[in-house]
Amino acid sequence: MKVCVVAHGCRLSRAEQDGIEAEVARAGHDVVDTPAEADVLWLDTCAVTARADADARKAVRRAVRERPGLKVILSGCYAALAPETCASLEGVVAVVGNQGKRADLIADLLETPGACPPSSAHLVPASALTAHIGVPRARRGTWPAVADLPASSPRARTRALLRVQDGCDHACSYCIVPPVRGPSRSLPPREVERRFADLAAAGVPEVVLTGAHLGTYGRDLAPRTDLAGLLGRLVERAGATRIRLSSLDPHEVDDALLDVMAAHGDRVCPHLHLPLQSGDDRILRGMRRAYAARAFADAVARVRARIPHVTIGTDVIAGFPGEDDAAFDATCDLLLRARVDYVHAFAFSPRSGTAAATMEPRVPPRVVGDRIARLRRISQAGNEALAARWAGRTVDVVFDRFPRGGVLRGVSEAYLRLEADRDRPALRGARVRGVVAACGRRVVVPPVEATGAAGP
Ligand code: SF4
C-alpha cells in the first residue's frame, strides 16, 4: 500500500513520524509524500492548542475530500484527547492516540486497515485525563516503551531527530501532555547509543535529542541516569555528527551537563532552549512550573559563564489567567536582562482536562495580541544581536533546507539560520564551515568546502 505519514506536532511528534515511516517501510509498504497519492493517511495529531485540534479535523476532511476512499489512521495527542470526535470523522478507520505508536500495532493496522475500528483499547478513558497525575510507577507499563517505536531512518531528515524520552511526571496546570503521553519513560542509554551510531554511520550531520520532558531523562531507569550521563556517552561516539539538545527546563541545566557541553564544544551545539513561560513568580505558581523566575536568570548566567558564545532561546505564554500588566512587564524585563536570543511566543489556550482551563480572570484577546507582538519585538531584537555577534566569524553550518528553485538555507552550531551565498547541489544536506557575512544572515562557503566534505 501507499502510506503517507504526516505529523502536526512538536519535534517529538516529528521524530515519531520518522519512526512510523520506518515501520511502514519495514512492513513492506511504500511511504509517499502526499495524501493525494496514498491509500492510507497516518496523521499524528497535536493538542497543544484549540487551533491544533481544528487543524487535525480540517486536514482529515481535506485529505478525504481530495482522495475519495482514503483510509485515515489518527494518532498523537489530539487523537488521545478527543478519540470519539476523531473516530466520527469520515474516512477514519483507527484512532490510536499515543499508546498505539508501537511497531507491532502499526504493522497490524496496515495489514488490515479498517479491521481494527476505533476501540477503547487505544483510547484514553476520560478518567485518565484528570487522574493521570500521580499514577504509581507500576502503571507505567500501560504506556508503550520508547523503544517500541523504531528509530527514524537516516534518510528521514538532514538533521535527524532522536527520541530518547516520552511522557512527563509533572503537572503544569496548562499542559495536556501528561494525560495524553503518560508518565516519563526513557530509552535505555545502550539503545540510544545504538540508534545514534546508526545515524552517525549513515553520515547524518546533526542529531537532535528530543523528548516530551528531556530534562528528566533517565530518572525512571534502573540504574538511574541523567541527560549529562547520556550525552557523555554519545560524544565518545559522535565522530563527524554533532548533537543538539531540544528543550530543557531552566532548573534542569546542571553543572554536569554544562561540563559535557563545555568540554565537547565541537560535538555538542552551543545552543539551549529553556522555556520560561512567565517571568512573574505568581504566574509561575499558577502554572505550577517547577522553578521561580530567579532560576531562569541564574541558569542563563551559569550557562553563559561556561559557554560564552552559547545561543539561548525560550518559550513564553502570554495571557495566562491572572496575568496583569505588572506580571507581563516582569516577563519582558527578565527576557531583556537575560539577553535571550529568541523567543517563541504562545497565546494561552485553555485545554479541557487541565487545571488552568477553569482559572480566572481571563486576559482579553486584544491584550494577549498586544503582548504577543511585544514578545516578537523582543525576539526580533535578540535575533538581530545574535546575527551581529556572529557576523564575520567562521561557523559550522548544516544545510537542511533546499526548496526546489529556492534559496539554500542552513543552521549553524549556535542555531543561527543562514542562507548560502549561492545554491550548490553539493552543499545540500552537507555540514561545512563558512564565514558569516556582515549582514549576519548569509554564509559564504569557500569553494574547497563546496565538495560537501562532511565535518569541520
Ligand atoms: S513539564 Fe509541564 S509543560 Fe512540560 S510536558 Fe510536563 S506538564 Fe507539560
Short mmCIF file of C-alpha atoms and ligand atoms in Angstrom, two decimals:
data_model
loop_
_atom_site.label_atom_id
_atom_site.label_comp_id
_atom_site.label_asym_id
_atom_site.label_seq_id
_atom_site.Cartn_x
_atom_site.Cartn_y
_atom_site.Cartn_z
CA MET A 1 0.00 0.00 0.00
CA LYS A 2 0.97 3.61 -0.36
CA VAL A 3 1.10 5.23 3.06
CA CYS A 4 1.53 8.94 3.76
CA VAL A 5 2.66 9.82 7.29
CA VAL A 6 2.11 13.39 8.44
CA ALA A 7 2.97 14.96 11.81
CA HIS A 8 1.27 18.11 13.04
CA GLY A 9 3.05 18.49 16.28
CA CYS A 10 6.32 19.18 18.02
CA ARG A 11 9.80 17.79 17.44
CA LEU A 12 8.79 14.67 19.36
CA SER A 13 5.84 14.12 17.05
CA ARG A 14 8.10 14.58 14.02
CA ALA A 15 10.57 12.07 15.46
CA GLU A 16 7.67 9.65 15.83
CA GLN A 17 6.61 10.36 12.26
CA ASP A 18 10.08 9.19 11.20
CA GLY A 19 9.71 6.07 13.33
CA ILE A 20 6.27 5.30 11.91
CA GLU A 21 7.60 5.78 8.37
CA ALA A 22 10.48 3.42 9.17
CA GLU A 23 7.98 0.80 10.36
CA VAL A 24 5.74 1.34 7.32
CA ALA A 25 8.73 0.69 5.06
CA ARG A 26 9.89 -2.28 7.17
CA ALA A 27 6.37 -3.77 6.80
CA GLY A 28 6.84 -3.64 3.01
CA HIS A 29 4.64 -0.64 2.19
CA ASP A 30 5.59 2.47 0.21
CA VAL A 31 5.97 5.78 2.01
CA VAL A 32 4.55 8.55 -0.17
CA ASP A 33 4.75 12.31 0.33
CA THR A 34 1.13 13.41 -0.04
CA PRO A 35 -2.30 12.06 0.94
CA ALA A 36 -3.38 12.63 -2.67
CA GLU A 37 -1.26 9.70 -3.81
CA ALA A 38 -1.88 7.47 -0.75
CA ASP A 39 -4.15 4.55 0.15
CA VAL A 40 -3.68 5.27 3.85
CA LEU A 41 -3.00 8.59 5.62
CA TRP A 42 -1.39 8.25 9.04
CA LEU A 43 -1.84 11.63 10.72
CA ASP A 44 -0.04 12.24 14.02
CA THR A 45 -2.10 14.97 15.63
CA CYS A 46 -1.26 17.73 18.13
CA ALA A 47 -3.34 19.10 21.01
CA VAL A 48 -1.18 21.95 22.30
CA THR A 49 -3.90 24.50 21.43
CA ALA A 50 -7.53 24.51 20.29
CA ARG A 51 -6.20 25.66 16.93
CA ALA A 52 -4.14 22.46 16.64
CA ASP A 53 -7.28 20.40 17.29
CA ALA A 54 -9.08 22.22 14.46
CA ASP A 55 -6.10 21.76 12.13
CA ALA A 56 -6.32 17.98 12.60
CA ARG A 57 -10.02 17.85 11.74
CA LYS A 58 -9.50 20.14 8.75
CA ALA A 59 -6.60 18.03 7.46
CA VAL A 60 -8.66 14.83 7.59
CA ARG A 61 -11.63 16.40 5.82
CA ARG A 62 -9.44 17.89 3.09
CA ALA A 63 -7.48 14.66 2.55
CA VAL A 64 -10.62 12.52 2.27
CA ARG A 65 -12.33 15.06 0.00
CA GLU A 66 -9.31 15.13 -2.35
CA ARG A 67 -8.78 11.37 -2.27
CA PRO A 68 -12.11 9.51 -2.01
CA GLY A 69 -11.69 6.11 -0.34
CA LEU A 70 -8.62 7.21 1.58
CA LYS A 71 -8.28 5.38 4.90
CA VAL A 72 -7.15 7.56 7.80
CA ILE A 73 -5.35 6.47 10.95
CA LEU A 74 -5.18 9.12 13.67
CA SER A 75 -2.53 9.06 16.35
CA GLY A 76 -0.99 11.61 18.68
CA CYS A 77 -2.20 13.99 21.33
CA TYR A 78 -5.49 15.22 19.84
CA ALA A 79 -6.47 11.64 18.95
CA ALA A 80 -5.78 10.73 22.59
CA LEU A 81 -7.65 13.76 23.91
CA ALA A 82 -10.78 13.51 21.72
CA PRO A 83 -10.96 9.92 20.44
CA GLU A 84 -14.70 9.87 19.85
CA THR A 85 -14.63 13.09 17.81
CA CYS A 86 -11.71 11.73 15.81
CA ALA A 87 -13.44 8.40 15.25
CA SER A 88 -16.51 10.21 13.92
CA LEU A 89 -14.61 11.90 11.09
CA GLU A 90 -15.26 10.46 7.64
CA GLY A 91 -12.51 8.10 6.43
CA VAL A 92 -11.08 7.45 9.89
CA VAL A 93 -10.51 3.70 10.39
CA ALA A 94 -8.41 3.75 13.57
CA VAL A 95 -7.70 6.12 16.46
CA VAL A 96 -4.63 5.05 18.40
CA GLY A 97 -3.63 8.09 20.47
CA ASN A 98 -0.05 7.90 21.69
CA GLN A 99 -0.44 4.46 23.23
CA GLY A 100 -0.80 2.96 19.77
CA LYS A 101 2.56 4.12 18.42
CA ARG A 102 4.10 0.70 18.64
CA ALA A 103 5.80 -1.16 15.80
CA ASP A 104 3.66 -4.28 16.26
CA LEU A 105 0.40 -2.32 16.19
CA ILE A 106 1.48 -0.27 13.16
CA ALA A 107 2.09 -3.44 11.18
CA ASP A 108 -1.30 -4.86 12.24
CA LEU A 109 -3.14 -1.66 11.41
CA LEU A 110 -1.57 -1.53 7.95
CA GLU A 111 -2.19 -5.20 7.40
CA THR A 112 -5.94 -4.72 7.61
CA PRO A 113 -6.80 -1.03 7.91
CA GLY A 114 -10.41 -0.79 8.97
CA ALA A 115 -10.28 -4.24 10.57
CA CYS A 116 -9.42 -2.52 13.81
CA PRO A 117 -12.20 0.01 14.26
CA PRO A 118 -11.67 2.70 16.84
CA SER A 119 -11.94 0.79 20.13
CA SER A 120 -11.45 1.64 23.79
CA ALA A 121 -8.16 -0.29 23.74
CA HIS A 122 -6.32 2.67 22.32
CA LEU A 123 -8.41 5.43 23.79
CA VAL A 124 -7.55 7.29 26.95
CA PRO A 125 -10.53 6.92 29.27
CA ALA A 126 -11.87 10.32 30.36
CA SER A 127 -10.95 9.49 33.97
CA ALA A 128 -7.29 9.31 32.98
CA LEU A 129 -7.50 12.89 31.82
CA THR A 130 -7.56 14.11 35.37
CA ALA A 131 -6.43 11.03 37.28
CA HIS A 132 -3.15 10.52 35.45
CA ILE A 133 -1.10 12.76 37.70
CA GLY A 134 0.50 10.67 40.47
CA VAL A 135 -0.13 7.37 38.73
CA PRO A 136 2.04 4.87 40.60
CA ARG A 137 5.19 3.81 38.76
CA ALA A 138 3.65 0.35 38.40
CA ARG A 139 1.09 1.65 35.93
CA ARG A 140 3.85 2.89 33.63
CA GLY A 141 3.52 -0.41 31.90
CA THR A 142 0.27 0.59 30.21
CA TRP A 143 2.23 3.04 28.12
CA PRO A 144 4.46 1.87 25.29
CA ALA A 145 8.19 1.97 25.93
CA VAL A 146 10.12 4.48 23.85
CA ALA A 147 11.85 1.52 22.20
CA ASP A 148 8.50 0.20 20.91
CA LEU A 149 8.74 2.63 18.02
CA PRO A 150 11.67 2.15 15.67
CA ALA A 151 14.28 4.86 15.21
CA SER A 152 13.99 7.31 12.40
CA SER A 153 15.59 6.20 9.18
CA PRO A 154 18.80 8.10 8.38
CA ARG A 155 17.19 9.37 5.17
CA ALA A 156 14.31 10.93 7.09
CA ARG A 157 15.95 14.29 7.76
CA THR A 158 19.26 16.07 7.30
CA ARG A 159 19.13 16.93 10.98
CA ALA A 160 17.85 13.69 12.48
CA LEU A 161 15.50 13.66 15.48
CA LEU A 162 16.37 11.02 18.07
CA ARG A 163 13.53 10.39 20.52
CA VAL A 164 15.11 9.37 23.84
CA GLN A 165 12.28 10.12 26.27
CA ASP A 166 8.49 10.37 26.30
CA GLY A 167 5.75 11.36 28.76
CA CYS A 168 6.00 13.62 31.80
CA ASP A 169 5.64 13.23 35.58
CA HIS A 170 4.95 16.90 36.16
CA ALA A 171 1.59 18.60 36.13
CA CYS A 172 1.90 22.12 34.79
CA SER A 173 -1.60 23.50 35.07
CA TYR A 174 -1.97 24.46 31.38
CA CYS A 175 -0.37 21.39 29.85
CA ILE A 176 -2.16 18.47 28.24
CA VAL A 177 0.98 16.36 27.73
CA PRO A 178 0.90 14.19 30.87
CA PRO A 179 -2.64 12.82 30.37
CA VAL A 180 -2.11 12.12 26.67
CA ARG A 181 1.51 10.95 26.72
CA GLY A 182 1.61 9.24 30.12
CA PRO A 183 4.36 9.13 32.73
CA SER A 184 8.01 9.78 31.86
CA ARG A 185 9.77 6.87 30.12
CA SER A 186 13.35 6.87 28.86
CA LEU A 187 15.11 4.88 26.15
CA PRO A 188 17.96 2.96 27.83
CA PRO A 189 21.40 4.51 27.10
CA ARG A 190 22.65 1.40 25.26
CA GLU A 191 19.70 1.61 22.83
CA VAL A 192 20.21 5.37 22.41
CA GLU A 193 23.86 4.72 21.60
CA ARG A 194 22.90 2.05 19.04
CA ARG A 195 20.38 4.30 17.31
CA PHE A 196 22.80 7.23 17.42
CA ALA A 197 25.60 5.11 15.97
CA ASP A 198 23.35 4.07 13.06
CA LEU A 199 22.65 7.70 12.25
CA ALA A 200 26.31 8.71 12.59
CA ALA A 201 27.42 5.77 10.46
CA ALA A 202 24.98 6.89 7.78
CA GLY A 203 26.72 10.28 7.74
CA VAL A 204 23.90 12.28 9.32
CA PRO A 205 25.50 15.70 10.10
CA GLU A 206 23.37 16.52 13.16
CA VAL A 207 21.25 14.59 15.65
CA VAL A 208 18.72 16.40 17.86
CA LEU A 209 17.95 14.62 21.13
CA THR A 210 14.26 15.06 21.83
CA GLY A 211 11.55 14.06 24.30
CA ALA A 212 8.34 15.33 25.94
CA HIS A 213 10.39 16.33 29.01
CA LEU A 214 14.00 15.75 28.03
CA GLY A 215 15.39 17.15 31.27
CA THR A 216 14.00 14.18 33.21
CA TYR A 217 15.80 11.65 31.01
CA GLY A 218 16.94 8.56 32.88
CA ARG A 219 15.11 9.10 36.19
CA ASP A 220 12.86 6.11 35.50
CA LEU A 221 15.70 3.77 34.53
CA ALA A 222 17.47 1.23 36.74
CA PRO A 223 20.25 2.07 37.22
CA ARG A 224 19.11 5.67 37.22
CA THR A 225 20.99 8.07 34.95
CA ASP A 226 20.52 11.55 33.51
CA LEU A 227 20.97 13.65 30.39
CA ALA A 228 24.57 14.60 31.24
CA GLY A 229 25.41 10.92 31.59
CA LEU A 230 23.79 10.10 28.27
CA LEU A 231 25.46 12.99 26.47
CA GLY A 232 28.81 11.98 27.91
CA ARG A 233 28.40 8.53 26.34
CA LEU A 234 27.29 9.91 22.96
CA VAL A 235 30.13 12.41 22.50
CA GLU A 236 32.52 9.46 22.61
CA ARG A 237 30.75 8.07 19.53
CA ALA A 238 29.87 11.30 17.74
CA GLY A 239 32.55 11.21 15.04
CA ALA A 240 31.50 13.83 12.47
CA THR A 241 27.93 14.07 13.75
CA ARG A 242 27.08 16.99 16.03
CA ILE A 243 24.49 16.78 18.80
CA ARG A 244 21.82 19.34 19.64
CA LEU A 245 19.56 19.28 22.68
CA SER A 246 15.89 20.17 22.47
CA SER A 247 14.03 22.00 25.26
CA LEU A 248 15.18 21.83 28.89
CA ASP A 249 13.51 23.50 31.86
CA PRO A 250 15.82 26.14 33.39
CA HIS A 251 16.35 24.26 36.67
CA GLU A 252 17.40 21.13 34.76
CA VAL A 253 20.59 22.71 33.39
CA ASP A 254 23.01 21.32 35.97
CA ASP A 255 26.80 21.62 36.20
CA ALA A 256 27.31 18.05 34.99
CA LEU A 257 25.51 18.89 31.75
CA LEU A 258 27.46 22.12 31.32
CA ASP A 259 30.70 20.22 31.92
CA VAL A 260 29.98 17.89 28.98
CA MET A 261 28.81 20.74 26.74
CA ALA A 262 31.82 22.93 27.57
CA ALA A 263 34.31 20.06 27.18
CA HIS A 264 32.91 18.91 23.84
CA GLY A 265 32.02 22.16 22.14
CA ASP A 266 33.00 20.70 18.74
CA ARG A 267 30.40 17.98 19.13
CA VAL A 268 27.61 19.44 21.25
CA CYS A 269 25.92 22.51 19.79
CA PRO A 270 26.28 25.67 21.94
CA HIS A 271 22.53 26.17 21.97
CA LEU A 272 19.96 25.75 24.73
CA HIS A 273 16.20 26.25 24.55
CA LEU A 274 14.95 26.99 28.07
CA PRO A 275 11.15 27.55 28.27
CA LEU A 276 10.43 30.34 30.78
CA GLN A 277 6.70 30.69 30.14
CA SER A 278 6.44 33.65 32.55
CA GLY A 279 8.86 35.92 34.40
CA ASP A 280 6.43 36.51 37.25
CA ASP A 281 6.51 34.16 40.24
CA ARG A 282 2.79 34.48 40.99
CA ILE A 283 2.01 33.37 37.42
CA LEU A 284 4.65 30.63 37.53
CA ARG A 285 2.94 29.29 40.66
CA GLY A 286 -0.41 29.40 38.86
CA MET A 287 1.20 27.46 36.01
CA ARG A 288 2.63 25.00 38.55
CA ARG A 289 6.04 25.35 36.93
CA ALA A 290 8.85 23.76 38.93
CA TYR A 291 11.02 26.89 39.18
CA ALA A 292 10.88 30.59 40.02
CA ALA A 293 11.87 33.44 37.72
CA ARG A 294 15.20 33.74 39.58
CA ALA A 295 16.12 30.19 38.47
CA PHE A 296 15.85 31.21 34.81
CA ALA A 297 18.13 34.22 35.30
CA ASP A 298 20.61 32.05 37.25
CA ALA A 299 20.58 29.29 34.64
CA VAL A 300 21.25 31.75 31.81
CA ALA A 301 24.11 33.36 33.77
CA ARG A 302 25.67 29.97 34.61
CA VAL A 303 25.40 28.77 31.01
CA ARG A 304 26.92 31.95 29.61
CA ALA A 305 29.77 31.79 32.11
CA ARG A 306 30.67 28.27 30.92
CA ILE A 307 29.85 28.64 27.18
CA PRO A 308 30.25 32.35 26.29
CA HIS A 309 29.11 32.02 22.65
CA VAL A 310 26.00 29.99 23.52
CA THR A 311 22.61 30.80 21.97
CA ILE A 312 19.71 30.84 24.41
CA GLY A 313 16.13 30.69 23.27
CA THR A 314 12.93 30.44 25.26
CA ASP A 315 9.16 29.95 25.19
CA VAL A 316 6.70 32.39 26.79
CA ILE A 317 2.95 32.01 27.24
CA ALA A 318 1.13 35.35 27.06
CA GLY A 319 -2.28 35.78 28.65
CA PHE A 320 -2.23 33.10 31.34
CA PRO A 321 -5.25 33.68 33.62
CA GLY A 322 -4.48 36.40 36.16
CA GLU A 323 -1.56 37.85 34.15
CA ASP A 324 -1.82 41.61 34.66
CA ASP A 325 0.38 44.33 33.13
CA ALA A 326 2.86 44.18 36.02
CA ALA A 327 3.30 40.42 35.64
CA PHE A 328 3.83 40.71 31.90
CA ASP A 329 6.26 43.61 32.35
CA ALA A 330 8.23 41.37 34.73
CA THR A 331 8.43 38.75 31.97
CA CYS A 332 9.69 41.24 29.40
CA ASP A 333 12.20 42.75 31.85
CA LEU A 334 13.60 39.30 32.61
CA LEU A 335 13.93 38.45 28.90
CA LEU A 336 15.79 41.73 28.26
CA ARG A 337 18.03 41.41 31.33
CA ALA A 338 18.87 37.81 30.35
CA ARG A 339 19.51 38.98 26.76
CA VAL A 340 17.74 35.96 25.30
CA ASP A 341 18.50 35.40 21.61
CA TYR A 342 14.98 34.47 20.51
CA VAL A 343 11.52 33.96 21.99
CA HIS A 344 8.77 31.59 20.85
CA ALA A 345 5.60 33.41 21.92
CA PHE A 346 2.36 31.50 22.54
CA ALA A 347 -1.09 32.74 23.46
CA PHE A 348 -2.59 30.92 26.43
CA SER A 349 -5.02 28.27 25.13
CA PRO A 350 -7.28 26.66 27.75
CA ARG A 351 -7.16 22.86 27.33
CA SER A 352 -10.09 20.90 28.72
CA GLY A 353 -8.95 18.46 31.36
CA THR A 354 -6.22 20.80 32.63
CA ALA A 355 -6.39 22.79 35.86
CA ALA A 356 -5.82 26.11 34.07
CA ALA A 357 -8.86 25.58 31.83
CA THR A 358 -11.12 26.89 34.59
CA MET A 359 -8.79 29.51 36.04
CA GLU A 360 -9.83 33.20 36.14
CA PRO A 361 -9.59 36.06 35.40
CA ARG A 362 -9.08 35.58 31.65
CA VAL A 363 -6.97 38.10 29.73
CA PRO A 364 -8.88 39.77 26.85
CA PRO A 365 -7.74 38.53 23.38
CA ARG A 366 -6.77 42.07 22.28
CA VAL A 367 -4.42 42.38 25.26
CA VAL A 368 -2.98 38.93 24.55
CA GLY A 369 -2.39 40.01 20.97
CA ASP A 370 -0.52 43.12 22.12
CA ARG A 371 1.63 41.03 24.45
CA ILE A 372 2.48 38.52 21.72
CA ALA A 373 3.52 41.44 19.47
CA ARG A 374 5.77 42.82 22.22
CA LEU A 375 7.38 39.40 22.74
CA ARG A 376 8.02 39.14 19.00
CA ARG A 377 9.74 42.53 19.04
CA ILE A 378 11.98 41.34 21.89
CA SER A 379 12.71 38.17 19.92
CA GLN A 380 13.49 40.15 16.76
CA ALA A 381 15.94 42.37 18.68
CA GLY A 382 17.57 39.34 20.28
CA ASN A 383 17.93 37.63 16.92
CA GLU A 384 19.49 40.71 15.35
CA ALA A 385 22.01 40.91 18.20
CA LEU A 386 22.79 37.21 17.68
CA ALA A 387 23.36 37.73 13.94
CA ALA A 388 25.56 40.76 14.63
CA ARG A 389 27.58 38.75 17.18
CA TRP A 390 28.43 36.14 14.54
CA ALA A 391 29.00 38.45 11.57
CA GLY A 392 32.49 37.88 10.12
CA ARG A 393 33.06 34.75 12.18
CA THR A 394 33.56 31.19 10.97
CA VAL A 395 30.68 28.83 11.63
CA ASP A 396 29.85 25.15 11.21
CA VAL A 397 26.68 25.09 9.15
CA VAL A 398 24.39 22.23 8.15
CA PHE A 399 22.32 22.95 5.03
CA ASP A 400 18.98 21.35 5.80
CA ARG A 401 16.50 23.38 3.76
CA PHE A 402 16.75 23.36 -0.02
CA PRO A 403 13.33 24.02 -1.54
CA ARG A 404 13.11 23.45 -5.31
CA GLY A 405 14.28 26.62 -7.14
CA GLY A 406 14.62 28.22 -3.74
CA VAL A 407 17.43 29.55 -1.58
CA LEU A 408 19.71 27.03 0.14
CA ARG A 409 19.34 27.50 3.89
CA GLY A 410 21.17 26.05 6.82
CA VAL A 411 21.68 26.33 10.56
CA SER A 412 24.91 26.97 12.40
CA GLU A 413 26.05 25.17 15.55
CA ALA A 414 24.79 28.19 17.54
CA TYR A 415 21.35 27.94 15.86
CA LEU A 416 21.82 30.90 13.54
CA ARG A 417 19.65 30.47 10.45
CA LEU A 418 21.75 31.30 7.39
CA GLU A 419 21.35 31.42 3.62
CA ALA A 420 24.13 30.10 1.37
CA ASP A 421 25.77 32.79 -0.76
CA ARG A 422 24.60 30.68 -3.72
CA ASP A 423 22.92 27.36 -4.28
CA ARG A 424 25.30 24.43 -4.84
CA PRO A 425 23.84 20.91 -5.07
CA ALA A 426 26.91 19.52 -3.32
CA LEU A 427 26.06 21.56 -0.21
CA ARG A 428 22.55 20.14 0.18
CA GLY A 429 22.45 18.11 3.37
CA ALA A 430 26.13 18.81 4.00
CA ARG A 431 27.90 20.11 7.10
CA VAL A 432 30.60 22.60 6.15
CA ARG A 433 32.46 25.62 7.51
CA GLY A 434 31.81 29.09 6.21
CA VAL A 435 32.09 32.73 7.18
CA VAL A 436 29.01 34.70 8.22
CA ALA A 437 28.52 37.76 6.02
CA ALA A 438 28.34 41.27 7.53
CA CYS A 439 24.53 41.15 7.36
CA GLY A 440 24.60 38.14 9.70
CA ARG A 441 22.04 36.30 7.52
CA ARG A 442 24.23 34.78 4.82
CA VAL A 443 27.17 32.39 4.95
CA VAL A 444 30.00 32.36 2.46
CA VAL A 445 31.29 28.85 1.89
CA PRO A 446 34.73 28.78 0.26
CA PRO A 447 34.94 26.61 -2.88
CA VAL A 448 37.06 23.92 -1.20
CA GLU A 449 34.18 23.28 1.07
CA ALA A 450 31.80 23.11 -1.86
CA THR A 451 32.77 19.47 -2.24
CA GLY A 452 30.41 18.93 0.68
CA ALA A 453 33.13 17.22 2.72
CA ALA A 454 31.38 16.33 5.97
CA GLY A 455 32.57 17.90 9.23
CA PRO A 456 34.68 20.94 10.12
S1 SF4 B 1 6.95 19.83 32.26
FE1 SF4 B 1 4.95 20.79 32.26
S2 SF4 B 1 4.82 21.76 30.24
FE2 SF4 B 1 6.43 20.25 30.12
S3 SF4 B 1 5.44 18.40 29.36
FE3 SF4 B 1 5.45 18.30 31.59
S4 SF4 B 1 3.50 19.11 32.24
FE4 SF4 B 1 3.84 19.77 30.11
#
